Short mmCIF file of C-alpha atoms in Angstrom, two decimals:
data_model
loop_
_atom_site.label_atom_id
_atom_site.label_comp_id
_atom_site.label_asym_id
_atom_site.label_seq_id
_atom_site.Cartn_x
_atom_site.Cartn_y
_atom_site.Cartn_z
CA MET A 716 -0.02 0.05 0.00
CA ALA A 717 1.41 3.37 -1.02
CA THR A 718 2.20 5.73 1.76
CA LYS A 719 0.20 8.93 1.78
CA ILE A 720 2.29 12.02 1.08
CA LYS A 721 1.88 14.61 3.84
CA THR A 722 1.19 18.18 2.71
CA VAL A 723 1.31 21.49 4.41
CA TRP A 724 0.08 24.95 3.48
CA TYR A 725 2.68 27.74 2.72
CA CYS A 726 2.05 31.38 2.47
CA THR A 727 3.56 32.68 -0.83
CA SER A 728 4.02 36.12 0.70
CA CYS A 729 5.96 35.39 3.90
CA GLY A 730 6.57 31.61 3.73
CA ASN A 731 4.67 30.83 6.93
CA GLU A 732 3.77 27.19 7.34
CA SER A 733 0.29 25.95 8.39
CA ALA A 734 -1.27 22.57 8.78
CA LYS A 735 -4.53 23.62 7.04
CA TRP A 736 -5.73 26.13 4.63
CA MET A 737 -6.72 29.55 5.84
CA GLY A 738 -8.04 32.46 3.84
CA ARG A 739 -5.81 34.90 5.57
CA CYS A 740 -2.17 34.29 6.65
CA PRO A 741 -1.82 34.60 10.42
CA ALA A 742 1.78 35.73 10.05
CA CYS A 743 1.59 38.55 7.46
CA GLY A 744 -2.14 39.17 7.19
CA GLU A 745 -2.30 38.70 3.41
CA TRP A 746 -5.36 37.16 1.90
CA ASN A 747 -5.58 34.15 -0.48
CA THR A 748 -1.82 33.44 -0.35
CA MET A 749 -1.82 29.86 1.02
CA VAL A 750 -0.76 27.08 -1.33
CA GLU A 751 -0.49 23.36 -0.67
CA GLU A 752 2.75 21.58 -1.09
CA PRO A 753 4.36 18.30 0.05
CA LYS A 754 5.89 18.47 3.45
CA ALA A 755 9.73 18.71 3.42
CA PRO A 756 11.63 15.84 4.99
CA LYS A 757 13.23 16.52 8.36
CA ALA A 758 16.73 16.15 6.87
CA ALA A 759 15.99 18.80 4.28
CA LYS A 760 14.58 21.08 7.01
CA ALA A 761 17.72 20.68 9.04
CA ALA A 762 19.85 21.61 6.06
CA GLY A 763 17.52 24.41 4.99
CA SER A 764 17.69 27.98 6.07
CA GLY A 765 14.13 28.82 6.87
CA GLY A 766 14.95 29.81 10.45
CA ALA A 767 17.19 32.35 11.84
CA ALA A 768 19.49 29.88 13.43
CA SER A 769 20.60 28.38 10.18
CA ARG A 770 21.07 31.71 8.62
CA SER A 771 23.23 32.76 11.60
CA ARG A 772 25.42 29.68 11.08
CA ALA A 773 26.02 30.80 7.53
CA TYR A 774 27.78 33.92 8.77
CA ILE A 775 29.80 32.21 11.48
CA ASP A 776 33.28 31.11 10.79
CA ALA A 777 35.45 29.02 13.08
CA SER A 778 37.67 32.02 13.74
CA ASP A 779 34.68 34.28 14.60
CA ALA A 780 32.95 31.88 16.98
CA ARG A 781 33.43 34.23 20.01
CA PRO A 782 31.92 37.73 20.57
CA THR A 783 34.08 40.68 19.44
CA ARG A 784 33.98 44.18 20.77
CA LEU A 785 32.49 46.61 18.23
CA GLY A 786 35.53 48.86 18.44
CA GLU A 787 37.93 45.97 17.83
CA ILE A 788 36.39 44.97 14.44
CA ASP A 789 38.89 45.63 11.65
CA LEU A 790 37.58 47.44 8.61
CA SER A 791 40.94 48.15 6.99
CA HIS A 792 40.39 45.40 4.43
CA ASP A 793 38.21 46.62 1.57
CA ASN A 794 36.17 43.66 0.35
CA ARG A 795 34.54 45.41 -2.60
CA PHE A 796 35.51 45.00 -6.21
CA SER A 797 34.31 46.65 -9.46
CA VAL A 798 32.16 44.70 -11.89
CA GLY A 799 33.32 46.75 -14.87
CA ILE A 800 29.95 48.58 -15.23
CA GLY A 801 30.14 52.02 -13.64
CA GLU A 802 26.32 52.53 -13.28
CA LEU A 803 25.94 49.09 -11.63
CA ASP A 804 28.83 49.76 -9.28
CA ARG A 805 27.16 53.00 -8.15
CA VAL A 806 23.81 51.25 -7.55
CA LEU A 807 25.55 48.54 -5.45
CA GLY A 808 27.12 51.26 -3.31
CA GLY A 809 30.58 51.31 -4.80
CA GLY A 810 31.11 47.82 -6.09
CA MET A 811 30.17 44.25 -5.31
CA VAL A 812 30.90 42.94 -1.83
CA GLU A 813 32.54 39.54 -1.36
CA GLY A 814 30.19 36.98 0.07
CA SER A 815 27.13 38.99 -0.76
CA MET A 816 23.93 37.75 -2.41
CA ILE A 817 22.25 39.94 -4.96
CA LEU A 818 18.69 39.36 -6.39
CA ILE A 819 17.81 41.01 -9.70
CA GLY A 820 14.11 41.00 -10.69
CA GLY A 821 12.11 42.28 -13.61
CA GLU A 822 9.65 41.54 -16.38
CA PRO A 823 10.46 38.99 -19.06
CA GLY A 824 12.69 40.51 -21.75
CA ILE A 825 13.70 43.55 -19.66
CA GLY A 826 17.41 42.64 -19.73
CA LYS A 827 18.15 40.68 -16.54
CA SER A 828 20.12 37.91 -18.25
CA THR A 829 21.81 40.37 -20.54
CA LEU A 830 23.10 42.43 -17.62
CA SER A 831 24.26 39.33 -15.73
CA LEU A 832 26.26 38.06 -18.74
CA GLN A 833 27.77 41.50 -19.42
CA ILE A 834 29.34 41.48 -15.94
CA PRO A 835 31.90 38.71 -16.68
CA LEU A 836 32.35 40.04 -20.28
CA CYS A 837 33.26 43.53 -18.99
CA CYS A 838 35.42 42.27 -16.13
CA LYS A 839 38.05 40.06 -17.81
CA ASP A 840 39.92 39.12 -14.68
CA LEU A 841 36.71 37.85 -12.85
CA LYS A 842 36.42 34.07 -12.87
CA THR A 843 32.68 33.46 -13.23
CA LEU A 844 30.41 30.43 -13.13
CA TYR A 845 27.20 31.18 -15.01
CA VAL A 846 24.50 28.70 -14.17
CA SER A 847 21.36 28.75 -16.37
CA GLY A 848 18.32 26.66 -15.83
CA GLU A 849 16.45 28.17 -18.80
CA GLU A 850 19.03 28.18 -21.66
CA SER A 851 21.49 25.81 -23.20
CA PRO A 852 25.25 26.72 -23.32
CA LYS A 853 24.87 27.32 -27.10
CA GLN A 854 22.17 29.88 -26.48
CA ILE A 855 24.35 31.67 -23.93
CA LYS A 856 27.27 31.58 -26.34
CA LEU A 857 25.09 33.20 -29.07
CA ARG A 858 24.14 36.02 -26.68
CA ALA A 859 27.76 36.52 -25.62
CA ASP A 860 28.78 36.82 -29.33
CA ARG A 861 25.98 39.37 -29.83
CA LEU A 862 27.24 41.35 -26.82
CA GLY A 863 30.64 41.48 -28.54
CA GLY A 864 32.70 39.93 -25.73
CA SER A 865 34.65 36.85 -24.84
CA HIS A 866 35.93 35.59 -21.51
CA ASP A 867 38.16 32.52 -21.05
CA ASP A 868 37.46 32.31 -17.32
CA CYS A 869 33.65 32.38 -17.68
CA PHE A 870 32.27 28.89 -17.20
CA ILE A 871 28.75 27.99 -18.39
CA LEU A 872 26.68 25.37 -16.65
CA SER A 873 23.21 24.30 -17.73
CA GLU A 874 21.84 22.67 -14.61
CA THR A 875 18.72 22.86 -12.41
CA VAL A 876 19.61 20.51 -9.54
CA LEU A 877 20.95 22.40 -6.53
CA GLU A 878 23.28 19.76 -5.29
CA ASN A 879 24.99 19.46 -8.68
CA ILE A 880 25.39 23.27 -8.86
CA LEU A 881 27.07 23.52 -5.48
CA GLU A 882 29.35 20.57 -6.28
CA GLN A 883 30.50 22.25 -9.54
CA ALA A 884 30.90 25.61 -7.77
CA ARG A 885 33.15 24.11 -5.14
CA GLU A 886 35.24 22.42 -7.91
CA VAL A 887 35.51 25.55 -10.14
CA GLN A 888 35.91 27.95 -7.23
CA PRO A 889 34.67 30.98 -9.08
CA ALA A 890 35.06 34.57 -7.98
CA LEU A 891 31.36 35.15 -8.92
CA LEU A 892 28.39 32.76 -9.20
CA ILE A 893 25.40 33.67 -11.33
CA VAL A 894 22.17 31.71 -11.11
CA ASP A 895 19.55 32.27 -13.79
CA SER A 896 17.00 31.89 -12.44
CA ILE A 897 16.25 30.87 -8.83
CA GLN A 898 12.69 29.75 -9.78
CA THR A 899 14.13 27.02 -12.00
CA ILE A 900 16.49 25.47 -9.44
CA TYR A 901 15.25 22.60 -7.21
CA SER A 902 16.68 20.38 -4.43
CA GLU A 903 16.35 16.64 -4.61
CA ALA A 904 15.84 16.62 -0.81
CA LEU A 905 12.36 18.05 -1.40
CA ASP A 906 9.48 16.47 -3.14
CA SER A 907 7.85 19.72 -4.45
CA SER A 908 8.40 21.10 -7.90
CA ALA A 909 10.90 23.82 -8.88
CA GLY A 910 9.62 27.30 -8.22
CA SER A 911 7.38 26.36 -5.25
CA VAL A 912 7.69 28.18 -1.93
CA SER A 913 9.63 25.43 -0.22
CA GLN A 914 12.05 24.95 -3.20
CA VAL A 915 12.82 28.65 -3.60
CA ARG A 916 13.37 29.00 0.18
CA GLU A 917 15.62 26.00 0.43
CA CYS A 918 17.67 26.73 -2.75
CA ALA A 919 18.19 30.36 -1.79
CA SER A 920 19.24 29.41 1.72
CA ALA A 921 21.79 26.86 0.46
CA LEU A 922 23.31 29.36 -1.98
CA LEU A 923 23.50 31.93 0.86
CA ARG A 924 25.46 29.51 3.00
CA PHE A 925 27.73 28.82 0.05
CA ALA A 926 28.30 32.63 -0.40
CA LYS A 927 29.05 33.28 3.25
CA GLU A 928 31.30 30.24 3.82
CA THR A 929 33.43 30.78 0.68
CA GLY A 930 33.16 34.57 0.28
CA THR A 931 31.87 34.18 -3.23
CA PRO A 932 29.24 36.74 -4.32
CA VAL A 933 26.16 35.19 -5.79
CA ILE A 934 23.77 36.83 -8.22
CA LEU A 935 20.25 35.47 -8.45
CA ILE A 936 17.85 36.22 -11.31
CA GLY A 937 14.25 36.32 -10.12
CA HIS A 938 11.01 36.10 -11.97
CA ILE A 939 8.17 38.51 -11.07
CA THR A 940 4.42 37.96 -10.71
CA LYS A 941 1.67 39.70 -12.69
CA ASP A 942 1.41 42.22 -9.84
CA GLY A 943 5.13 43.24 -10.39
CA THR A 944 6.48 41.61 -7.22
CA ILE A 945 9.26 39.07 -7.16
CA ALA A 946 7.84 35.55 -7.47
CA GLY A 947 8.32 33.21 -4.53
CA PRO A 948 8.13 33.71 -0.76
CA LYS A 949 8.78 37.04 0.76
CA VAL A 950 11.59 35.45 2.78
CA LEU A 951 13.64 35.35 -0.40
CA GLU A 952 13.99 39.14 -0.29
CA HIS A 953 14.79 39.00 3.40
CA ILE A 954 17.56 36.35 2.85
CA VAL A 955 19.51 38.31 0.15
CA ASP A 956 21.72 41.28 0.82
CA VAL A 957 20.68 43.39 -2.21
CA VAL A 958 17.51 43.50 -4.24
CA LEU A 959 17.68 45.24 -7.62
CA GLN A 960 14.55 45.91 -9.72
CA PHE A 961 14.60 46.34 -13.50
CA GLU A 962 11.94 48.76 -14.72
CA GLY A 963 10.90 50.19 -17.99
CA ASP A 964 8.81 49.42 -21.07
CA THR A 965 10.11 46.35 -22.94
CA LYS A 966 8.94 48.02 -26.11
CA GLY A 967 11.17 51.01 -25.49
CA SER A 968 14.87 51.19 -25.28
CA TYR A 969 15.49 52.63 -21.86
CA ARG A 970 15.77 50.63 -18.63
CA ILE A 971 16.01 51.74 -15.01
CA LEU A 972 17.86 49.59 -12.47
CA ARG A 973 16.57 50.57 -9.02
CA SER A 974 17.89 49.42 -5.62
CA ILE A 975 15.05 48.27 -3.39
CA LYS A 976 17.19 46.79 -0.62
CA ASN A 977 20.94 47.29 -0.03
CA ARG A 978 22.74 46.30 3.08
CA PHE A 979 26.04 47.76 1.83
CA GLY A 980 24.79 51.08 0.38
CA SER A 981 22.00 53.55 -0.20
CA THR A 982 18.68 52.59 -1.74
CA ASP A 983 18.34 56.09 -3.23
CA GLU A 984 20.58 55.32 -6.16
CA LEU A 985 19.44 54.13 -9.56
CA ALA A 986 21.01 53.41 -12.93
CA VAL A 987 19.75 54.10 -16.46
CA PHE A 988 20.64 51.80 -19.35
CA GLU A 989 19.69 51.82 -23.02
CA MET A 990 19.00 48.46 -24.69
CA THR A 991 20.89 48.28 -27.90
CA GLY A 992 21.79 45.50 -30.38
CA THR A 993 25.03 44.90 -28.50
CA GLY A 994 23.52 44.85 -25.07
CA LEU A 995 22.81 47.32 -22.32
CA ARG A 996 24.62 50.66 -22.72
CA GLU A 997 25.24 52.95 -19.73
CA VAL A 998 23.41 56.29 -19.84
CA ARG A 999 25.61 58.53 -17.69
CA ASN A 1000 23.56 61.73 -18.25
CA PRO A 1001 19.92 60.59 -18.65
CA SER A 1002 18.53 64.17 -18.88
CA GLU A 1003 20.13 64.79 -22.22
CA ILE A 1004 18.53 61.69 -23.73
CA LEU A 1005 15.10 61.97 -22.07
CA ILE A 1006 14.57 65.40 -23.59
CA PRO A 1007 14.19 64.52 -27.31
CA MET A 1008 14.75 67.09 -30.07
CA HIS A 1009 11.62 68.53 -31.66
CA GLN A 1010 10.38 71.84 -33.13
CA ASP A 1011 10.33 74.80 -30.82
CA ASP A 1012 6.77 75.88 -31.56
CA LEU A 1013 4.80 72.70 -30.53
CA SER A 1014 2.18 73.22 -27.87
CA GLY A 1015 1.38 70.80 -25.05
CA ILE A 1016 5.06 70.16 -24.13
CA ALA A 1017 6.78 71.08 -20.88
CA ILE A 1018 9.95 69.98 -19.15
CA ALA A 1019 9.92 68.78 -15.56
CA ALA A 1020 12.93 68.77 -13.25
CA MET A 1021 12.32 65.70 -11.09
CA MET A 1022 14.33 63.70 -8.64
CA ASP A 1023 14.51 59.88 -8.36
CA GLY A 1024 16.36 59.11 -5.21
CA THR A 1025 19.32 61.41 -5.14
CA ARG A 1026 19.59 61.77 -8.94
CA PRO A 1027 18.05 64.66 -10.80
CA PHE A 1028 16.34 64.14 -14.17
CA LEU A 1029 14.84 66.50 -16.66
CA ILE A 1030 12.10 64.78 -18.62
CA GLU A 1031 9.65 65.85 -21.30
CA ILE A 1032 5.92 65.79 -20.51
CA GLN A 1033 3.45 65.81 -23.39
CA ALA A 1034 -0.27 66.67 -23.13
CA LEU A 1035 -3.08 66.76 -25.59
CA VAL A 1036 -6.41 68.51 -24.84
CA SER A 1037 -9.21 68.22 -27.44
CA THR A 1038 -12.98 68.40 -27.50
CA ALA A 1039 -14.63 65.18 -26.49
CA ALA A 1040 -16.13 63.70 -29.69
CA TYR A 1041 -17.93 60.68 -28.12
CA GLY A 1042 -19.86 62.21 -25.17
CA THR A 1043 -17.92 61.04 -22.17
CA PRO A 1044 -14.48 62.83 -21.93
CA GLN A 1045 -11.46 60.48 -21.88
CA ARG A 1046 -8.70 60.71 -19.32
CA SER A 1047 -5.58 58.76 -20.23
CA ALA A 1048 -2.07 58.86 -18.66
CA THR A 1049 0.99 56.93 -19.79
CA GLY A 1050 3.83 56.82 -17.25
CA PHE A 1051 1.91 58.85 -14.60
CA ASP A 1052 -0.81 58.06 -12.06
CA GLY A 1053 -4.19 58.49 -13.62
CA ARG A 1054 -5.80 59.37 -10.32
CA ARG A 1055 -3.33 62.16 -9.73
CA LEU A 1056 -4.03 63.43 -13.20
CA ASN A 1057 -7.73 63.55 -12.44
CA MET A 1058 -6.98 65.51 -9.25
CA LEU A 1059 -4.92 68.10 -11.18
CA LEU A 1060 -7.72 68.52 -13.69
CA ALA A 1061 -10.20 69.04 -10.87
CA VAL A 1062 -7.92 71.67 -9.40
CA LEU A 1063 -7.78 73.46 -12.79
CA GLU A 1064 -11.56 73.26 -13.05
CA LYS A 1065 -12.47 74.36 -9.52
CA ARG A 1066 -9.67 76.72 -8.39
CA ALA A 1067 -8.42 78.25 -11.73
CA GLY A 1068 -11.67 78.35 -13.69
CA PHE A 1069 -10.53 76.33 -16.69
CA LYS A 1070 -13.39 74.39 -18.28
CA LEU A 1071 -11.89 71.00 -19.05
CA ALA A 1072 -14.82 68.75 -18.02
CA ALA A 1073 -16.04 68.46 -21.57
CA LYS A 1074 -12.59 67.79 -23.14
CA ASP A 1075 -10.40 64.73 -23.63
CA VAL A 1076 -6.99 64.92 -21.82
CA PHE A 1077 -4.18 62.64 -22.78
CA LEU A 1078 -0.88 62.71 -20.90
CA ASN A 1079 2.46 60.97 -21.81
CA ILE A 1080 5.87 60.84 -20.20
CA ALA A 1081 8.41 60.73 -23.00
CA GLY A 1082 10.98 57.95 -23.02
CA GLY A 1083 8.59 55.27 -21.68
CA LEU A 1084 9.41 56.10 -18.01
CA ARG A 1085 7.04 56.02 -15.08
CA VAL A 1086 7.30 58.96 -12.68
CA SER A 1087 5.86 59.61 -9.24
CA ASP A 1088 7.67 62.73 -8.08
CA PRO A 1089 5.17 65.43 -7.02
CA ALA A 1090 7.54 67.99 -8.49
CA CYS A 1091 6.16 67.02 -11.95
CA ASP A 1092 2.81 68.52 -11.08
CA LEU A 1093 3.64 71.98 -12.26
CA ALA A 1094 5.03 70.80 -15.61
CA ILE A 1095 1.90 68.68 -16.10
CA VAL A 1096 -0.33 71.64 -15.42
CA ALA A 1097 1.75 73.80 -17.75
CA SER A 1098 1.59 71.26 -20.60
CA ILE A 1099 -2.22 70.83 -20.19
CA LEU A 1100 -2.76 74.59 -20.36
CA SER A 1101 -0.30 74.91 -23.28
CA SER A 1102 -2.34 72.34 -25.24
CA ASN A 1103 -5.66 73.88 -24.24
CA PHE A 1104 -4.57 77.37 -25.35
CA ASP A 1105 -2.55 76.01 -28.26
CA LEU A 1106 0.32 78.15 -27.20
CA TYR A 1107 3.83 76.69 -27.02
CA ILE A 1108 6.18 76.94 -24.00
CA SER A 1109 9.82 77.83 -24.72
CA PRO A 1110 12.02 74.73 -24.73
CA LYS A 1111 14.50 76.63 -22.51
CA VAL A 1112 11.94 76.67 -19.61
CA CYS A 1113 11.46 73.93 -17.07
CA PHE A 1114 9.25 73.43 -13.93
CA ALA A 1115 9.75 71.97 -10.45
CA ALA A 1116 6.91 72.33 -7.96
CA GLU A 1117 3.90 70.52 -6.53
CA VAL A 1118 0.33 71.66 -7.03
CA GLY A 1119 -1.99 71.56 -4.02
CA LEU A 1120 -5.75 71.03 -3.84
CA SER A 1121 -6.32 74.77 -3.26
CA GLY A 1122 -4.43 75.69 -6.48
CA GLU A 1123 -1.37 76.83 -4.62
CA ILE A 1124 2.09 75.89 -5.90
CA ARG A 1125 3.93 74.07 -3.09
CA PRO A 1126 7.71 73.78 -2.60
CA VAL A 1127 9.58 70.54 -3.19
CA SER A 1128 12.75 69.10 -1.68
CA GLN A 1129 16.30 69.39 -3.09
CA VAL A 1130 15.26 72.33 -5.36
CA GLU A 1131 18.86 73.45 -5.52
CA ARG A 1132 19.94 70.21 -7.14
CA ARG A 1133 17.11 70.53 -9.68
CA ILE A 1134 18.16 74.05 -10.55
CA ALA A 1135 21.78 73.07 -10.92
CA GLU A 1136 20.85 70.18 -13.33
CA ALA A 1137 18.67 72.55 -15.43
CA GLU A 1138 21.46 75.11 -15.56
CA LYS A 1139 24.00 72.44 -16.58
CA LEU A 1140 21.77 71.41 -19.52
CA GLY A 1141 21.46 75.01 -20.79
CA PHE A 1142 17.98 75.99 -19.61
CA GLU A 1143 17.39 79.74 -19.21
CA GLU A 1144 14.52 79.70 -16.77
CA ILE A 1145 12.99 77.46 -14.15
CA TYR A 1146 9.63 77.91 -12.31
CA ILE A 1147 9.45 76.84 -8.71
CA SER A 1148 7.21 77.59 -5.75
CA SER A 1149 7.44 81.11 -4.18
CA PHE A 1150 7.29 79.32 -0.77
CA ASN A 1151 10.72 77.77 -1.29
CA LYS A 1152 13.35 79.39 1.02
CA GLU A 1153 14.85 82.45 -0.54
CA SER A 1154 18.33 81.17 0.21
CA SER A 1155 17.86 78.20 -2.09
CA PHE A 1156 17.60 80.23 -5.26
CA ALA A 1157 18.65 83.86 -4.34
CA LYS A 1158 22.08 83.40 -5.90
CA ARG A 1159 20.78 81.87 -9.11
CA LYS A 1160 19.83 84.98 -11.02
CA LYS A 1161 20.52 85.21 -14.82
CA THR A 1162 23.87 86.70 -15.63
CA ALA A 1163 25.59 87.68 -18.79
CA ASP A 1164 27.69 84.49 -18.71
CA GLY A 1165 24.60 82.24 -19.16
CA GLY A 1166 23.19 81.63 -15.73
CA ILE A 1167 19.57 80.50 -15.11
CA THR A 1168 16.66 82.68 -14.01
CA VAL A 1169 14.64 81.29 -11.14
CA THR A 1170 11.02 82.39 -11.29
CA PRO A 1171 8.92 81.81 -8.18
CA VAL A 1172 5.18 81.58 -8.49
CA ALA A 1173 2.52 81.22 -5.81
CA ASP A 1174 -0.50 79.79 -7.73
CA ILE A 1175 -1.77 78.61 -11.08
CA ALA A 1176 -3.13 82.04 -11.97
CA ALA A 1177 0.38 83.59 -11.48
CA LEU A 1178 1.84 80.78 -13.65
CA CYS A 1179 -0.59 81.53 -16.51
CA ARG A 1180 0.18 85.24 -16.40
CA ARG A 1181 3.87 84.62 -16.66
CA LEU A 1182 3.64 81.94 -19.42
CA PHE A 1183 0.80 82.97 -21.66
CA GLN A 1184 0.20 86.70 -21.26
#
């Protein structure tokens, strides 16, 4: 008689284990996240890292078994190294840390595998083991040839069994281990299929122990769900040291690599890449590319000086206002929150007296980017009014301010950095809130040698008088 396989219920959000199904996870409070999987053997549980004890053992070395005074810890040895891609080094906090674990997530076709393969191709002296559970070695070789690089110390392994991967990694002894992707790897100690909660947790924990014990950095490629979150249990993001998210429209050419979690640096940094026929190209000054060239007399176009983390951007905002031809007016926003667009239109209708209720309004952020900085509000309002009046705004003018519900123009943070970026790119005037501190822009008056004029405005009416009178 066949023995009955025992099953348990796992939460796909936090990895909590339950003996029965529950609509709401008792640990994290998420609804409808419990999935049924075969129960892991005790031997696998002991080897796994689900608990904090096993994770702590991964960090402990025989020489560090005793407590050490905080002041006695030696930091003279710099355990970072460059990966050969300047933008990636900056997002990582100055380079890759030995023994760290990095998770890169993003939509299919966004460039995760391309970026991972470019690292060993750009860093010739970095011995790398590239493990792929999705592609054959010939496919990876074809991509490497397309990227235009070759590396004699880059080893390719097409494998999905965790135990075989770790055995080959200990034999090759690479300086960098890349796993593409973690959802395709499975351990023979578990009965569940690859990509399940228990498999992802067990495989990630085993790779973490390998990274900490050998000092080898590990890069994991992760799939994402339809909601945009990284597939698998939430414990995966807790285990790793760095979480990088690839963003952007796969139909466009620009990609943003954003740091969501970083134990070795700031999470305010981001990198911009351009997808080309030869791989991802670093965009060192995104503002010059995100402001495309066009005729100077086009209405409905305004430039916003926004911040993403600590990096200033100048992006082009396009608006089109036309009479509604099918009864109900349309409201469409690409790259911007549609609800915030409706709020700004309501402010223009109620506080400024512009009759836009019977008109279609379409908004687009050039370059295929998605923005959430409130400092874009003033540029969006200016572009909508420009299209409504059919009057163009000078391409040498940009905007950086938030619009409140009362129609007032509110100040934004780091306005000095926005002004400096606009001045560096040759803009002649920037509109900001009059409630910004005078010290932040008092010295930025236009001079004969090509400075920038800072124009403070208090409300939308003042903006219209300055732009369209």
